[in-house]
Coordinates of C-alpha atoms in Angstrom, one line a residue:
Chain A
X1 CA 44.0 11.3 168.7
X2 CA 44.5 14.1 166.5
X3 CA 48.0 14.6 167.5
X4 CA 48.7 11.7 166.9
X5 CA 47.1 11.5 163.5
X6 CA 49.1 15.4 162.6
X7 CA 52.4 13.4 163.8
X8 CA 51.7 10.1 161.9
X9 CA 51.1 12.5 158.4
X10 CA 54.0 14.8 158.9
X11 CA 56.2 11.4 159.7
X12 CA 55.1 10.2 156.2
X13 CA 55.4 13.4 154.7
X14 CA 58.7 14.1 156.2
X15 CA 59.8 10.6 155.0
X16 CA 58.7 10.7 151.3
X17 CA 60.6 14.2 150.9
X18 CA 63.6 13.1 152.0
X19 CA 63.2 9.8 149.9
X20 CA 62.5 12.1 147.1
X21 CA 65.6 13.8 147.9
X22 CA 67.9 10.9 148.0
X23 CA 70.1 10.3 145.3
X24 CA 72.5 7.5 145.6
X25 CA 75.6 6.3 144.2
X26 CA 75.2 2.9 142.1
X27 CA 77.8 -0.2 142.4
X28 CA 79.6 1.9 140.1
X29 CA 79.9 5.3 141.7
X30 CA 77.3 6.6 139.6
X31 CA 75.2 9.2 141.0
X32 CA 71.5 8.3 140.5
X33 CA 67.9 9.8 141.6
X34 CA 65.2 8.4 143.3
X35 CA 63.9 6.8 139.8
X36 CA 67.7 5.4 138.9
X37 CA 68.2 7.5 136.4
X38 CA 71.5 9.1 136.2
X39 CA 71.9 12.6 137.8
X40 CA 73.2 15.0 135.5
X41 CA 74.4 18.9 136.8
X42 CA 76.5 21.9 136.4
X43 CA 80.4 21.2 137.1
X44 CA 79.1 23.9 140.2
X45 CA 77.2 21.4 141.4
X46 CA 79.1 18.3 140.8
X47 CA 82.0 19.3 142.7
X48 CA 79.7 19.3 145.8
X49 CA 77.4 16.0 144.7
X50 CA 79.8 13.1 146.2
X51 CA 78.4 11.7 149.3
X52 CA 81.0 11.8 152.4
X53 CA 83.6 9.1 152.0
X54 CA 84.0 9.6 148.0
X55 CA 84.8 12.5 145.9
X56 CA 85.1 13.9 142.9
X57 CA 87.6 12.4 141.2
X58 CA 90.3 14.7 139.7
X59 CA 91.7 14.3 135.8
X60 CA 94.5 12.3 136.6
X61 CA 92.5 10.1 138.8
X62 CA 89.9 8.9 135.8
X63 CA 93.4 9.0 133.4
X64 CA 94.5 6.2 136.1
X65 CA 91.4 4.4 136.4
X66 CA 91.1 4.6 132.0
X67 CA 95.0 3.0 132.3
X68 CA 93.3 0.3 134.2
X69 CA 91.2 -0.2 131.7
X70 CA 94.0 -0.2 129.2
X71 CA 94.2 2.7 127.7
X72 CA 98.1 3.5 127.6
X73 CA 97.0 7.0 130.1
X74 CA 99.6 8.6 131.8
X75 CA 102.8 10.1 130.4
X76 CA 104.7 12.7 133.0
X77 CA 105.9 16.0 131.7
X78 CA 109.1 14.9 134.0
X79 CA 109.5 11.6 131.8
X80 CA 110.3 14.1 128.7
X81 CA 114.0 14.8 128.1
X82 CA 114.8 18.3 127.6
X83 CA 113.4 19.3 123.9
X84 CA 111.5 15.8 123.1
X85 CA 108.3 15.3 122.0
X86 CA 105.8 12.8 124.1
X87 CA 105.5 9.5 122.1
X88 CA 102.8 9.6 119.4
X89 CA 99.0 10.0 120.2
X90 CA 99.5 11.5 123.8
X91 CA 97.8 15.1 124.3
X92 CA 98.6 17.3 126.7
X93 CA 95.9 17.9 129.7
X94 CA 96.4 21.0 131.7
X95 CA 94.8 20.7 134.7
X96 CA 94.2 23.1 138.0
X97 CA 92.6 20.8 140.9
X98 CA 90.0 22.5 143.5
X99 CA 93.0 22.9 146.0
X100 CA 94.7 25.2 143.7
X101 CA 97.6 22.7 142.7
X102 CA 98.6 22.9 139.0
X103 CA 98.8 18.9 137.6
X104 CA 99.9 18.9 133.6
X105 CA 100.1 15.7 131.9
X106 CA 100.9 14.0 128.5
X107 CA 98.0 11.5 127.9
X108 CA 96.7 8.8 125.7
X109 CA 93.5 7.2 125.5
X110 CA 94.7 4.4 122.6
X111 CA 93.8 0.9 124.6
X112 CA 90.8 2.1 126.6
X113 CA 88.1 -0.7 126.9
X114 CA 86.1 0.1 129.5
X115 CA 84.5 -3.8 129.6
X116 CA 81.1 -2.8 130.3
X117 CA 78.3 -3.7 127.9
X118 CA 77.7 -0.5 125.4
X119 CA 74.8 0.0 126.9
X120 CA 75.7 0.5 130.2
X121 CA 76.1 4.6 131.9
X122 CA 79.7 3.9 132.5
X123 CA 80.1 4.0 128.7
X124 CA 77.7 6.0 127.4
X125 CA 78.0 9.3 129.6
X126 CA 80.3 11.9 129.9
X127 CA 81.4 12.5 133.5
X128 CA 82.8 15.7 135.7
X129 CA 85.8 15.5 136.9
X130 CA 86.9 17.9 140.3
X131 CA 89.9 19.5 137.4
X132 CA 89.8 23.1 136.2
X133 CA 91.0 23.7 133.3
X134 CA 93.4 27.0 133.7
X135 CA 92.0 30.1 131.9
X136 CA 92.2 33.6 132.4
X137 CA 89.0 34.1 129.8
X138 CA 86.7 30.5 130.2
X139 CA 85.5 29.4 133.1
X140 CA 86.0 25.2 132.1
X141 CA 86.6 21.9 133.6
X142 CA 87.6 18.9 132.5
X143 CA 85.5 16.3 131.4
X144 CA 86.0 12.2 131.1
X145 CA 83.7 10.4 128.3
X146 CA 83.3 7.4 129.1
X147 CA 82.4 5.8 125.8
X148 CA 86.6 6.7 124.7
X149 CA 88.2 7.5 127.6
X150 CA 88.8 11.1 126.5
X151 CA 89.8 13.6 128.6
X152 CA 88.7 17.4 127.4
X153 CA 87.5 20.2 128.8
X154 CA 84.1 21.9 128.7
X155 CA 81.9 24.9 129.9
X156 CA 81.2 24.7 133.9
X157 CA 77.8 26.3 133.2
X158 CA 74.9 24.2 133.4
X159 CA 72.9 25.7 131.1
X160 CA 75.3 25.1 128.6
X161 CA 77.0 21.8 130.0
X162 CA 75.4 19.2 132.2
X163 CA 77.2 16.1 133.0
X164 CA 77.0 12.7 134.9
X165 CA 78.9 12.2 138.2
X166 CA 81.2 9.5 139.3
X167 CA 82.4 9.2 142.8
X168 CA 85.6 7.7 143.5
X169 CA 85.9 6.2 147.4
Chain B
X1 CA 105.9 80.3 128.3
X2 CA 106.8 80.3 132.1
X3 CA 103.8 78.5 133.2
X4 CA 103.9 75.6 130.8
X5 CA 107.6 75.1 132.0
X6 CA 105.9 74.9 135.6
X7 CA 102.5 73.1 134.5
X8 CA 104.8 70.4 132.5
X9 CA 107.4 69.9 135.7
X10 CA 104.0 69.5 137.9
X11 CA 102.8 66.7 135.2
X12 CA 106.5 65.0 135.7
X13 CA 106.5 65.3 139.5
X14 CA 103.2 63.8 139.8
X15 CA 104.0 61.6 137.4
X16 CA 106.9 60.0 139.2
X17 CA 105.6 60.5 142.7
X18 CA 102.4 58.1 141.3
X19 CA 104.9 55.7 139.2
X20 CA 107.3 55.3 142.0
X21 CA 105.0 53.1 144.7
X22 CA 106.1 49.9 144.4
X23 CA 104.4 47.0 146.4
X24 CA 105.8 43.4 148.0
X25 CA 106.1 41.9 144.8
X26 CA 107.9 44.9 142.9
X27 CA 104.8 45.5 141.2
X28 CA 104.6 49.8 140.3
X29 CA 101.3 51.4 141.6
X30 CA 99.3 54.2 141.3
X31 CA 98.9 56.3 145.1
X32 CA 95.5 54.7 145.3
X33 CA 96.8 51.5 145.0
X34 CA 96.0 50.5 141.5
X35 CA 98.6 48.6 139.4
X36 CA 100.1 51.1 136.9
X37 CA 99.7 50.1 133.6
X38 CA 101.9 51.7 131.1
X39 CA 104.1 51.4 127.8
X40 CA 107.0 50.1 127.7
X41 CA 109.2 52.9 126.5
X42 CA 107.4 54.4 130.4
X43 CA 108.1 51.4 131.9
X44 CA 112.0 51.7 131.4
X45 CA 112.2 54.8 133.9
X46 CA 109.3 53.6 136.2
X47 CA 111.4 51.9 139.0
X48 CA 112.6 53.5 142.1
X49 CA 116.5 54.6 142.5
X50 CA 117.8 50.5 143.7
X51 CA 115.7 49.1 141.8
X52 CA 115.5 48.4 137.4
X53 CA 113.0 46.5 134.7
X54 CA 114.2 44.0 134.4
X55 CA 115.3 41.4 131.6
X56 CA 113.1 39.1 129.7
X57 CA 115.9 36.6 131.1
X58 CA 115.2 37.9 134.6
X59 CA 111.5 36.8 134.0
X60 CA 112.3 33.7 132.3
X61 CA 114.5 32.6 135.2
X62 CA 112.5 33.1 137.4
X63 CA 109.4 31.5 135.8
X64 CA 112.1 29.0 135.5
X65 CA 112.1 28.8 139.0
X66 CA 108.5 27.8 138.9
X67 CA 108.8 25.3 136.6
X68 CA 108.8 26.6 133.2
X69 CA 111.8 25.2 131.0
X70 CA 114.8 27.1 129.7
X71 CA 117.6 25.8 126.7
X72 CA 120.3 28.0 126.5
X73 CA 121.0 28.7 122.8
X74 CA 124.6 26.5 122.8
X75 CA 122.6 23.5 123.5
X76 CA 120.4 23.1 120.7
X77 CA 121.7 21.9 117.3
X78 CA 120.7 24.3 114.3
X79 CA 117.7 23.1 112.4
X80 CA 116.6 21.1 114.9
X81 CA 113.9 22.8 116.8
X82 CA 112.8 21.8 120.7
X83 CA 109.3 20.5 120.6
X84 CA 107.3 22.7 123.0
X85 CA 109.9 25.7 123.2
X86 CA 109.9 28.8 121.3
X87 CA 113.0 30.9 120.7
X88 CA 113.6 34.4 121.3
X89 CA 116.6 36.5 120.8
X90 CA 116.5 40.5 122.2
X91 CA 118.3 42.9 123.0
X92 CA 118.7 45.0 126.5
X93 CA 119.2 48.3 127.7
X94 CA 122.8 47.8 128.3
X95 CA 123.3 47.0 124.2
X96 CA 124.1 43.0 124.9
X97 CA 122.1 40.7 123.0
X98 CA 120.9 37.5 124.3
X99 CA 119.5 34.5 122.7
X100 CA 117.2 31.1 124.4
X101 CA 114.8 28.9 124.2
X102 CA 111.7 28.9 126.1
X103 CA 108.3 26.9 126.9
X104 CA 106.4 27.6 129.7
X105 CA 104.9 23.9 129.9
X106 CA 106.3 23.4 133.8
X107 CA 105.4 26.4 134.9
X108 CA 103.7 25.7 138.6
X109 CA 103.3 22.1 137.6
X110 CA 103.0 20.2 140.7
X111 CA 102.2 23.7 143.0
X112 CA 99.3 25.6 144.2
X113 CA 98.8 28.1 141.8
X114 CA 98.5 31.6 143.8
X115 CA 95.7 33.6 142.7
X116 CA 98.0 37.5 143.3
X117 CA 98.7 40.7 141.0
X118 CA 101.8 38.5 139.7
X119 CA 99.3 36.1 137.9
X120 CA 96.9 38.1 136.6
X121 CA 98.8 40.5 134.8
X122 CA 101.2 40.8 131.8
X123 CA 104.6 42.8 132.6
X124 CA 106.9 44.5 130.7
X125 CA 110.4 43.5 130.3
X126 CA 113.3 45.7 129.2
X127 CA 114.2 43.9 126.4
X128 CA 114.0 44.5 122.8
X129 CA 113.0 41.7 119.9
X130 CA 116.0 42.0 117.8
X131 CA 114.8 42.2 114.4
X132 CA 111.7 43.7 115.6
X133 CA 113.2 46.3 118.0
X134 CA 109.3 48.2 117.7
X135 CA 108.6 45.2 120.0
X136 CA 109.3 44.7 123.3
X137 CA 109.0 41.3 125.3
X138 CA 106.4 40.8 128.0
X139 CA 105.7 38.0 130.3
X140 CA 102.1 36.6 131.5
X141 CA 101.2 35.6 134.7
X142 CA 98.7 33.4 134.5
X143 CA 100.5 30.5 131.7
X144 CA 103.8 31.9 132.4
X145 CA 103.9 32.8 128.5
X146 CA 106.3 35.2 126.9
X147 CA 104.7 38.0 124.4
X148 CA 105.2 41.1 122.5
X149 CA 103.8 44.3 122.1
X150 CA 104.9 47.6 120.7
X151 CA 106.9 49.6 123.0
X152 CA 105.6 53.0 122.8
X153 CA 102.0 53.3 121.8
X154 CA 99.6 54.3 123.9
X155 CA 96.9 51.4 123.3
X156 CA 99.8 48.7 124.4
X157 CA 99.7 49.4 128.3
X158 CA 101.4 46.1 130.8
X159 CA 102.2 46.3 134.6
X160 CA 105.6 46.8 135.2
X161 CA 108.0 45.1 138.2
X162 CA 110.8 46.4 139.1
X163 CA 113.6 43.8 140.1
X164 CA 116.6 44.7 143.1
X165 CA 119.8 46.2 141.8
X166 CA 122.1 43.5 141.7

């Protein structure tokens, strides 16, 4: 009887912790705790958060998904003739992914609508992305807001920089 | 007056047998395996018999190689700067002056950036700015950025590689 009454507690015990424990991505790819609010961590942290079967996405991934939501996004450093400028507004984004690969792009958020109501997460959080941003000095990463579809870079430190998490399937 | 002659050819034996390591990449190290930082006026002798400093164009082109972008002076009309290059005109040991645009915006673009001694350090080229010849030219690893820095004071130290003889 006691046994079973030791079992029965550490069962519930056991359960509740890992409940506690459980974040979970929303429709949206958000990461969220156990109260729904959104999770917000070190770029450290982040790169690691993504359940299995989704991932971090990478700069040029949320420039792609802020093209789908009109912004004019992506403009290829291979698209530039030999001594051209980009076309007006686009900035450049350096970027170093986790695998090491270099990925530089022109970009331009002009058009970006993200369609959600204003006060929904999606719009009113900044979110990791899995970029570095190349420095021999700062240790940064890039960042997309998603109130303007920006995409800059910030500290990786979390005591300086904490930042909401999307996963991308 | 006899031992300073010796002491001072000890200082310039020890000093080449030190300067004239040179690892997989070209790259001049001490004997314990350190990178050899030095000036540039050093630099110039600092490669083994075979071997030279070479160019700010040798650097370029091969950053070139890379991805970084390259306009040969010919090619760009006067007054009308390239957006993202800068220009540079030197001259080399050999007396020839040489004139380009540069921008490092490709450089490793699209590749897996290798964290080695070539990328974390800035190296000294042979070349001479030409209306600055106090300055020599230097190229960094990490952006694949050219630079300057005076050639001969003690303060203004780089790695040095040392390129094949031709």
């Amino acid at each position: 009887m006691r046994k079973s009454v030791v079992f029965f507690i550490t069962t519930v015990l056991a359960s509740l912790s890992a409940t506690a424990n459980s974040d979970y991505l929303d429709k949206n790819g958000i990461l969220r705790n156990f109260f729904g609010e959104v999770r917000l961590m070190s770029h450290q942290a982040a790169l690691v958060a993504c359940p299995p079967g989704t991932h971090l996405p990478t700069a040029r991934e949320f420039a792609l998904k802020a093209q789908s939501l009109g912004a004019k996004g992506l403009f290829e450093l291979a698209e530039l003739k030999k001594g051209e400028a980009p076309p007006p507004e686009y900035y450049l984004v350096e970027a170093e992914n986790a695998d090491g690969v270099r990925d530089t792009f022109y970009y331009n958020l002009r058009g970006y609508s993200p369609g959600a109501p204003p006060d929904s997460d999606l719009v009113t959080h900044a979110f990791w992305t899995s970029s570095f941003s190349p420095s021999d000095i700062w240790d940064f990463a890039y960042n997309f807001y998603g109130d303007n579809g920006a995409i800059y870079f910030g500290q990786r430190d979390g005591k300086y920089h904490q930042l909401a998490v999307r996963c991308f399937r | 007056m006899k031992y300073f002659v010796s002491l001072g050819l000890l200082v310039g034996l020890s000093f080449f047998a030190s300067a004239s390591q040179v690892d997989q990449f070209g790259i001049v190290r001490n004997a314990d395996g350190t990178i050899f930082e030095m000036t540039q006026r050093q630099a110039l002798s600092a490669c083994p018999a075979g071997m030279h400093l070479p160019t700010i164009r040798e650097l370029v082109l091969e950053a070139v190689s890379l991805g970084s972008w390259l306009l040969e002076e010919k090619d760009v009309e006067v007054g009308k700067d390239p957006f993202s290059y800068d220009r540079y005109s030197v001259t080399n040991p050999d007396g020839t002056t040489d004139a380009f645009w540069y921008s490092f915006l490709g450089y490793y673009n699209g590749r897996k950036f290798p964290d080695n001694d070539l990328t974390k350090n800035w190296f000294w080229s042979s070349s001479l700015d030409l209306e600055r010849p106090d300055l020599a030219l230097d190229f960094r690893g990490f952006f694949g950025r050219l630079g300057y820095g005076f050639a001969d004071r003690a303060e203004e130290l780089r790695a040095v590689r040392c390129f094949a003889d031709h």
